[in-house]
């Protein structure tokens, strides 16, 4: 299923015409300084949530598939998540060591988690009647977490959006009398409402691939959003070809950063990127969803940082508003690891070594942090750093490491049982800024 989803995204990314930031009016693209600050955050919380949790199926995609449309579209009438507590959610993110948070204000199913003036299909029409987006924005401010909003370009529920049902092959899934221009006006109204009311740090778009949404609309929308807030960060899923880099590693999409989904991005020192990945298997809550082990969670974070990316880690809270307790525990465990090893994650760059099954590397100042996952026979053997002298080697947690340097290898002896079973961090102090070292390719898969 994961492979199918990745393939789908790849095909969707290739669909439509390529477009790049070069087509934007001069001076409006988000600055490198703003993006550098975003990339220093490294770890964020993604939250997929809405009335569909009452059925436990996937948000958006299950409409007209596992859940008949008439049922899906009326679930909001019973949506009453009495255990929702914005402070608890954001505290959980903070305790996990997460520095930003993205909420699905509107997913493909069109339901709005805030009291929008432009549709009644919103949280005020539920028995709950509380502004989920607003309460989260407020709690994020309290905890010093950057607040961000997910907004789907496509909207299979809106009467002016031309697609209702992607699974129907008879033509009945198309709204023949819909007007995309009216829908685009609705989007602009809602996005202005969201930006003015909640002051998001970043907007996470999704679903730009249907042919009714054109590259001209995407360009116009990017420019419009930047008039609302100059430094607003916008991901690359507003434009048509929403992924890719050219041979020099430069972005071939419209937007501020790339968004590999459910996979760890490749090492890239030129283009900002963020992996979005689920802590379980489904984006939205499902009963007994299978959760990743702590080892996988930490290794994923280290490999993402090692590739110079951010990790946007997704949870799907329950229909009653609580986060599954076992997920809260897992997130806290990640936070405890980060309390010890945060220096090797936040405010670092990835590289110079490409992440691989045995280790990943991050760097800052005159330090390279090796994140070790396996040390065969008590040794980690890695390619030498050409032209670099290693002045000191030690475990980040404490304890010297007796490094052997050969012409082409660094041999790092480690205890038979690694001091940290999830990720043991070894620090190499270099005689020059670590960022000056060119990336070292690794033929093994991540
Ligand atoms: O919000 C999450 C997903 O709902 C959304 N992006 C993340 C962040 C997403 N949009 N598109 N995709 C994911 C690609 C999805 C492809 C598939 Fe399928 C969904 C493969 C299997 C289910 C579409 C529906 C193709 C076959 C069935």
XYZ file of C-alpha atoms and ligand atoms in Angstrom:
473
model
C 0.000 0.000 0.000
C 2.845 2.368 0.907
C 4.531 1.592 -2.406
C 1.278 2.284 -4.233
C 0.887 5.603 -2.423
C 4.467 6.633 -3.279
C 3.920 5.689 -6.909
C 0.653 7.638 -6.945
C 2.424 10.716 -5.600
C 5.189 10.361 -8.162
C 2.706 10.102 -11.010
C 0.703 12.988 -9.602
C 3.886 15.036 -9.293
C 4.752 14.394 -12.913
C 1.260 15.164 -14.062
C 0.621 18.634 -15.463
C 3.232 21.095 -16.592
C 6.418 21.779 -14.721
C 6.599 25.166 -13.144
C 9.317 26.875 -11.183
C 9.808 29.871 -8.927
C 11.476 31.687 -11.833
C 7.961 32.444 -13.111
C 7.043 34.440 -9.989
C 7.183 38.249 -9.989
C 10.607 39.375 -8.722
C 11.156 39.850 -4.990
C 8.217 37.869 -3.609
C 9.806 34.449 -3.097
C 10.405 33.645 0.587
C 13.953 34.669 1.501
C 16.781 32.259 2.233
C 17.087 33.727 5.753
C 13.461 32.832 6.516
C 13.898 29.343 5.073
C 17.146 28.800 7.005
C 15.302 29.556 10.243
C 12.542 27.106 9.279
C 15.052 24.386 8.456
C 16.760 24.869 11.826
C 13.546 23.695 13.531
C 13.999 20.165 12.151
C 10.998 18.525 13.828
C 7.277 19.314 13.635
C 3.906 17.749 14.418
C 1.398 17.069 11.637
C -2.201 16.548 12.755
C -4.873 14.959 10.521
C -8.268 15.275 12.127
C -11.945 15.793 11.393
C -15.434 14.210 11.552
C -14.229 11.212 9.469
C -12.529 9.881 12.619
C -16.046 8.744 13.609
C -15.685 6.080 10.903
C -11.962 5.416 11.480
C -11.205 5.572 7.742
C -8.745 7.773 5.843
C -9.478 11.491 5.703
C -10.616 12.585 2.232
C -9.795 9.394 0.340
C -12.450 7.237 2.016
C -15.288 9.528 0.881
C -17.357 7.619 -1.709
C -15.129 4.578 -1.147
C -15.236 2.963 2.342
C -17.784 5.555 3.451
C -20.736 6.444 1.157
C -20.800 10.167 0.303
C -24.146 10.841 1.988
C -22.837 9.351 5.224
C -19.395 10.995 5.023
C -20.845 14.445 4.370
C -23.189 14.305 7.380
C -20.729 12.936 9.948
C -20.125 16.480 11.178
C -23.581 16.445 12.801
C -22.312 13.913 15.342
C -18.764 15.239 15.700
C -18.437 16.116 19.379
C -14.824 15.626 20.513
C -15.426 16.526 24.143
C -11.911 15.483 25.172
C -10.250 17.926 22.749
C -7.767 20.051 24.662
C -5.546 22.251 22.492
C -3.168 22.813 25.381
C -2.669 19.046 25.813
C -1.975 18.508 22.112
C 0.545 21.314 21.918
C 2.151 20.298 25.221
C 2.596 16.807 23.747
C 4.273 18.318 20.676
C 6.504 20.449 22.883
C 7.475 17.499 25.087
C 8.341 15.518 21.943
C 10.843 18.247 21.039
C 8.733 19.441 18.117
C 9.144 23.084 17.119
C 6.215 23.575 14.727
C 2.732 22.177 14.229
C 0.502 21.798 11.155
C -3.268 21.195 11.487
C -5.530 20.026 8.639
C -7.788 23.084 8.699
C -9.367 21.770 5.468
C -8.549 18.402 3.858
C -9.824 17.046 0.504
C -13.259 16.429 2.080
C -13.808 20.202 2.455
C -14.744 20.220 6.139
C -13.372 23.291 7.949
C -12.039 23.053 11.500
C -12.505 26.798 12.030
C -15.642 29.002 11.969
C -15.312 30.141 8.360
C -17.581 32.933 7.175
C -17.559 31.406 3.680
C -19.162 28.004 4.291
C -21.474 26.463 6.859
C -19.615 23.159 6.485
C -17.461 23.989 9.472
C -16.884 23.228 13.135
C -19.686 25.598 14.279
C -22.249 23.278 12.617
C -21.144 20.389 14.869
C -22.390 19.823 18.421
C -18.848 20.759 19.524
C -18.888 24.370 18.243
C -15.318 25.298 19.207
C -12.725 26.917 16.973
C -10.148 24.112 16.828
C -7.767 26.085 14.612
C -7.951 29.178 16.813
C -7.452 27.232 20.044
C -4.408 25.467 18.602
C -2.948 28.753 17.330
C -3.300 30.195 20.836
C -1.760 27.161 22.554
C 1.157 27.182 20.081
C 1.897 30.780 21.021
C 1.968 29.780 24.693
C 4.450 26.940 24.097
C 6.647 28.806 21.581
C 5.702 26.454 18.738
C 5.333 27.790 15.191
C 1.710 27.419 14.123
C 1.019 26.258 10.558
C -2.037 25.371 8.502
C -2.746 22.547 6.027
C -5.221 23.544 3.301
C -6.264 21.302 0.423
C -6.447 22.955 -2.992
C -8.896 20.342 -4.224
C -12.221 20.194 -2.387
C -14.489 17.302 -3.354
C -17.330 18.712 -1.249
C -17.597 22.302 -2.470
C -20.441 22.900 -4.992
C -18.231 25.089 -7.215
C -15.338 22.604 -7.320
C -15.789 20.442 -10.441
C -14.938 17.013 -8.954
C -17.219 15.316 -6.463
C -16.292 11.651 -6.758
C -12.966 10.449 -8.183
C -14.079 6.815 -7.969
C -17.094 7.222 -10.249
C -16.356 6.213 -13.839
C -19.781 7.040 -15.298
C -19.264 10.815 -15.350
C -21.647 11.336 -12.430
C -18.681 12.293 -10.223
C -18.202 15.545 -12.155
C -20.178 18.676 -11.259
C -21.014 20.014 -14.700
C -22.336 23.315 -13.410
C -19.408 24.116 -11.130
C -17.356 27.265 -11.718
C -13.700 26.926 -10.821
C -13.288 30.748 -10.746
C -15.911 30.912 -8.003
C -14.085 28.175 -6.125
C -10.768 30.036 -6.458
C -12.463 33.151 -5.024
C -13.665 30.974 -2.108
C -10.106 29.729 -1.555
C -8.775 33.284 -1.504
C -11.443 34.380 0.957
C -10.733 31.461 3.259
C -6.970 31.804 3.053
C -7.226 35.517 3.817
C -9.466 34.633 6.763
C -6.961 32.043 8.017
C -3.926 34.288 7.591
C -5.581 37.324 9.222
C -7.193 35.429 12.101
C -4.459 32.933 12.993
C -1.225 34.407 11.594
C 0.248 31.066 10.424
C 4.009 30.720 10.049
C 3.609 28.359 7.082
C 0.854 27.060 4.790
C 0.967 23.380 3.833
C -0.972 22.968 0.579
C -1.961 19.608 -0.898
C -4.054 18.288 -3.791
C -3.046 20.584 -6.695
C -3.019 17.787 -9.265
C -6.527 17.835 -10.736
C -6.562 19.440 -14.189
C -9.091 22.153 -13.218
C -6.349 23.756 -11.094
C -3.887 25.404 -13.466
C -0.326 26.632 -13.154
C -1.578 30.198 -13.687
C -3.923 29.832 -10.719
C -1.050 28.493 -8.610
C 1.268 31.387 -9.528
C -1.469 33.904 -8.851
C -2.258 32.275 -5.481
C 1.385 32.276 -4.344
C 1.662 35.993 -5.208
C -1.678 36.739 -3.495
C -0.664 34.975 -0.277
C 2.585 36.915 -0.116
C 0.595 40.188 -0.210
C -1.195 38.968 2.930
C 2.043 38.119 4.763
C 5.449 38.739 3.244
C 7.405 36.050 5.098
C 4.730 33.345 4.934
C 6.326 30.003 4.083
C 4.474 28.008 1.400
C 5.242 24.356 0.601
C 5.509 23.066 -2.964
C 2.011 21.593 -3.348
C 0.302 24.695 -4.651
C 2.000 24.372 -8.037
C 1.458 21.670 -10.609
C 4.678 19.613 -10.726
C 5.188 19.539 -7.030
C 8.410 17.646 -6.712
C 11.829 17.394 -8.186
C 15.292 18.827 -8.509
C 17.515 19.395 -11.505
C 21.084 18.107 -11.850
C 22.455 20.944 -9.692
C 20.013 20.117 -6.890
C 17.893 23.207 -7.584
C 14.125 23.062 -7.138
C 12.002 22.463 -10.231
C 8.713 23.349 -8.555
C 6.720 26.322 -7.388
C 7.021 26.946 -3.651
C 9.509 27.237 -0.828
C 10.403 23.628 -0.107
C 9.961 20.041 -1.253
C 7.667 17.569 0.553
C 8.621 13.889 0.159
C 5.682 11.901 1.559
C 6.090 8.714 3.642
C 9.771 8.447 2.689
C 13.036 10.019 3.813
C 14.247 12.659 1.350
C 17.678 12.532 -0.292
C 20.647 14.531 1.011
C 20.390 17.963 -0.521
C 22.418 20.953 0.634
C 20.764 23.405 -1.804
C 17.049 22.888 -1.539
C 14.991 22.872 1.681
C 12.798 19.802 2.147
C 10.555 18.208 4.730
C 9.538 14.558 4.970
C 5.967 14.078 6.128
C 5.423 10.673 7.703
C 2.824 8.971 9.880
C 3.598 7.639 13.371
C 1.167 4.781 12.525
C -0.077 3.781 9.062
C -3.078 5.994 8.431
C -3.036 9.818 8.372
C -6.333 10.113 10.234
C -7.167 7.986 13.267
C -8.127 4.358 12.912
C -8.673 1.866 15.697
C -5.600 -0.214 16.583
C -3.426 1.433 13.945
C 0.069 -0.051 13.994
C 2.596 2.307 15.593
C 6.277 2.605 14.649
C 8.871 1.445 17.181
C 10.886 4.038 19.109
C 13.972 2.891 17.236
C 12.292 3.550 13.855
C 11.021 6.943 15.024
C 14.461 8.107 16.190
C 16.302 6.604 13.237
C 13.880 8.349 10.874
C 14.442 11.710 12.565
C 18.233 11.240 12.491
C 18.244 10.194 8.810
C 16.026 13.124 7.858
C 18.319 15.570 9.714
C 21.254 13.719 8.137
C 19.814 14.461 4.695
C 19.456 18.149 5.629
C 15.662 17.977 5.922
C 12.880 18.500 8.452
C 10.566 15.780 9.760
C 6.844 16.527 9.960
C 5.611 13.590 12.012
C 1.891 12.874 11.851
C -0.582 11.853 14.503
C -4.324 11.323 14.064
C -6.215 12.121 17.263
C -9.275 10.052 18.210
C -12.890 11.059 17.484
C -13.286 12.056 21.150
C -10.418 14.542 20.800
C -7.747 12.667 22.770
C -4.435 11.522 21.321
C -3.940 7.759 21.764
C -2.005 7.376 25.046
C 0.567 5.010 23.472
C 1.345 7.689 20.878
C 1.772 10.285 23.621
C 4.244 7.921 25.304
C 6.160 7.372 22.043
C 6.373 11.123 21.413
C 7.624 11.725 24.960
C 10.288 9.067 24.437
C 11.453 10.918 21.324
C 11.524 14.084 23.425
C 13.694 12.415 26.081
C 16.153 11.295 23.403
C 16.214 14.809 21.982
C 16.865 16.287 25.423
C 20.154 14.383 25.438
C 21.024 14.576 21.759
C 19.317 17.767 20.541
C 22.687 19.375 19.730
C 23.064 16.748 16.991
C 19.656 17.576 15.436
C 18.456 21.182 15.878
C 20.335 23.991 14.122
C 22.541 21.502 12.307
C 23.035 20.779 8.621
C 22.906 17.305 7.131
C 25.976 15.512 5.790
C 28.695 15.299 4.787
C 27.972 11.537 4.717
C 24.782 10.445 2.993
C 22.491 8.579 5.414
C 22.643 4.766 5.105
C 21.494 1.771 7.173
C 24.406 1.981 9.632
C 24.697 5.720 10.270
C 23.713 9.276 9.376
C 25.668 12.496 9.892
C 24.819 16.046 10.868
C 27.184 18.969 11.327
C 27.505 22.391 12.868
C 30.540 24.590 13.486
C 33.647 22.420 13.682
C 31.691 19.323 14.641
C 30.362 16.322 12.761
C 27.766 14.288 14.642
C 27.687 10.637 13.600
C 24.358 9.022 14.413
C 25.263 5.359 14.747
C 22.546 2.718 14.334
C 24.770 -0.365 13.914
C 28.455 -1.048 14.543
C 29.464 -4.380 13.038
C 31.841 -6.257 15.380
C 32.114 -3.187 17.576
C 33.545 -0.960 14.840
C 32.004 1.691 12.661
C 34.123 1.991 9.523
C 33.379 4.956 7.286
C 35.061 6.754 4.368
C 37.855 9.181 5.340
C 37.268 12.921 5.118
C 39.622 14.175 2.406
C 41.781 17.105 3.544
C 40.232 17.203 7.006
C 42.061 16.583 10.267
C 40.062 15.161 13.153
C 41.185 16.823 16.357
C 39.006 14.922 18.810
C 36.448 12.101 18.846
C 34.028 11.343 21.685
C 30.538 10.158 22.521
C 28.122 13.059 22.784
C 26.872 11.534 26.028
C 30.457 11.482 27.355
C 33.469 9.193 26.909
C 36.483 9.354 24.585
C 36.605 7.342 21.363
C 39.960 6.014 20.070
C 39.727 6.725 16.386
C 41.957 5.026 13.793
C 42.574 7.025 10.626
C 43.832 5.212 7.514
C 44.374 6.627 4.020
C 40.786 6.094 3.039
C 38.911 5.112 6.190
C 37.970 6.197 9.674
C 37.597 3.295 12.066
C 35.576 4.090 15.146
C 35.575 1.470 17.917
C 32.336 1.302 19.861
C 31.146 -0.772 22.805
C 29.668 -4.130 21.758
C 26.338 -2.966 23.118
C 25.835 0.535 21.776
C 25.408 3.045 24.626
C 22.149 4.199 23.099
C 20.279 1.375 21.319
C 18.307 3.811 19.170
C 21.053 6.157 18.006
C 24.477 6.563 19.599
C 25.979 9.922 18.719
C 29.740 10.211 18.163
C 31.231 13.696 17.800
C 34.180 14.328 15.478
C 35.845 17.705 15.944
C 37.350 18.941 12.699
C 40.109 21.453 11.957
C 37.841 23.419 9.609
C 34.139 24.307 9.453
C 32.316 21.033 8.863
C 29.952 22.683 6.377
C 32.896 23.153 3.969
C 33.166 19.377 3.433
C 31.622 18.193 0.148
C 28.914 15.491 0.386
C 30.204 11.918 0.491
C 28.028 9.544 -1.510
C 27.018 6.213 -0.161
C 25.803 3.456 -2.445
C 23.801 1.694 0.220
C 20.114 2.442 0.531
C 18.855 4.507 3.481
O -2.849 14.452 3.767
C -2.125 13.284 3.504
C -2.730 12.494 2.369
O -4.136 12.382 2.490
C -2.384 13.357 1.206
N -1.092 13.924 1.546
C -0.774 13.594 2.901
C -0.005 14.673 3.582
C -2.326 12.668 -0.069
N -2.832 13.168 -1.110
N -2.588 12.396 -2.122
N -1.932 11.377 -1.734
C -1.745 11.480 -0.429
C -1.555 10.311 -2.630
C -2.449 9.214 -2.331
C -2.505 8.119 -3.052
C -3.324 7.008 -2.617
Fe -4.894 6.101 -3.362
C -4.385 7.095 -1.704
C -3.000 5.682 -2.849
C -3.868 4.907 -2.098
C -4.733 5.789 -1.383
C -5.878 7.264 -4.664
C -6.762 6.644 -3.835
C -5.248 6.322 -5.372
C -5.713 5.104 -5.014
C -6.647 5.310 -4.083
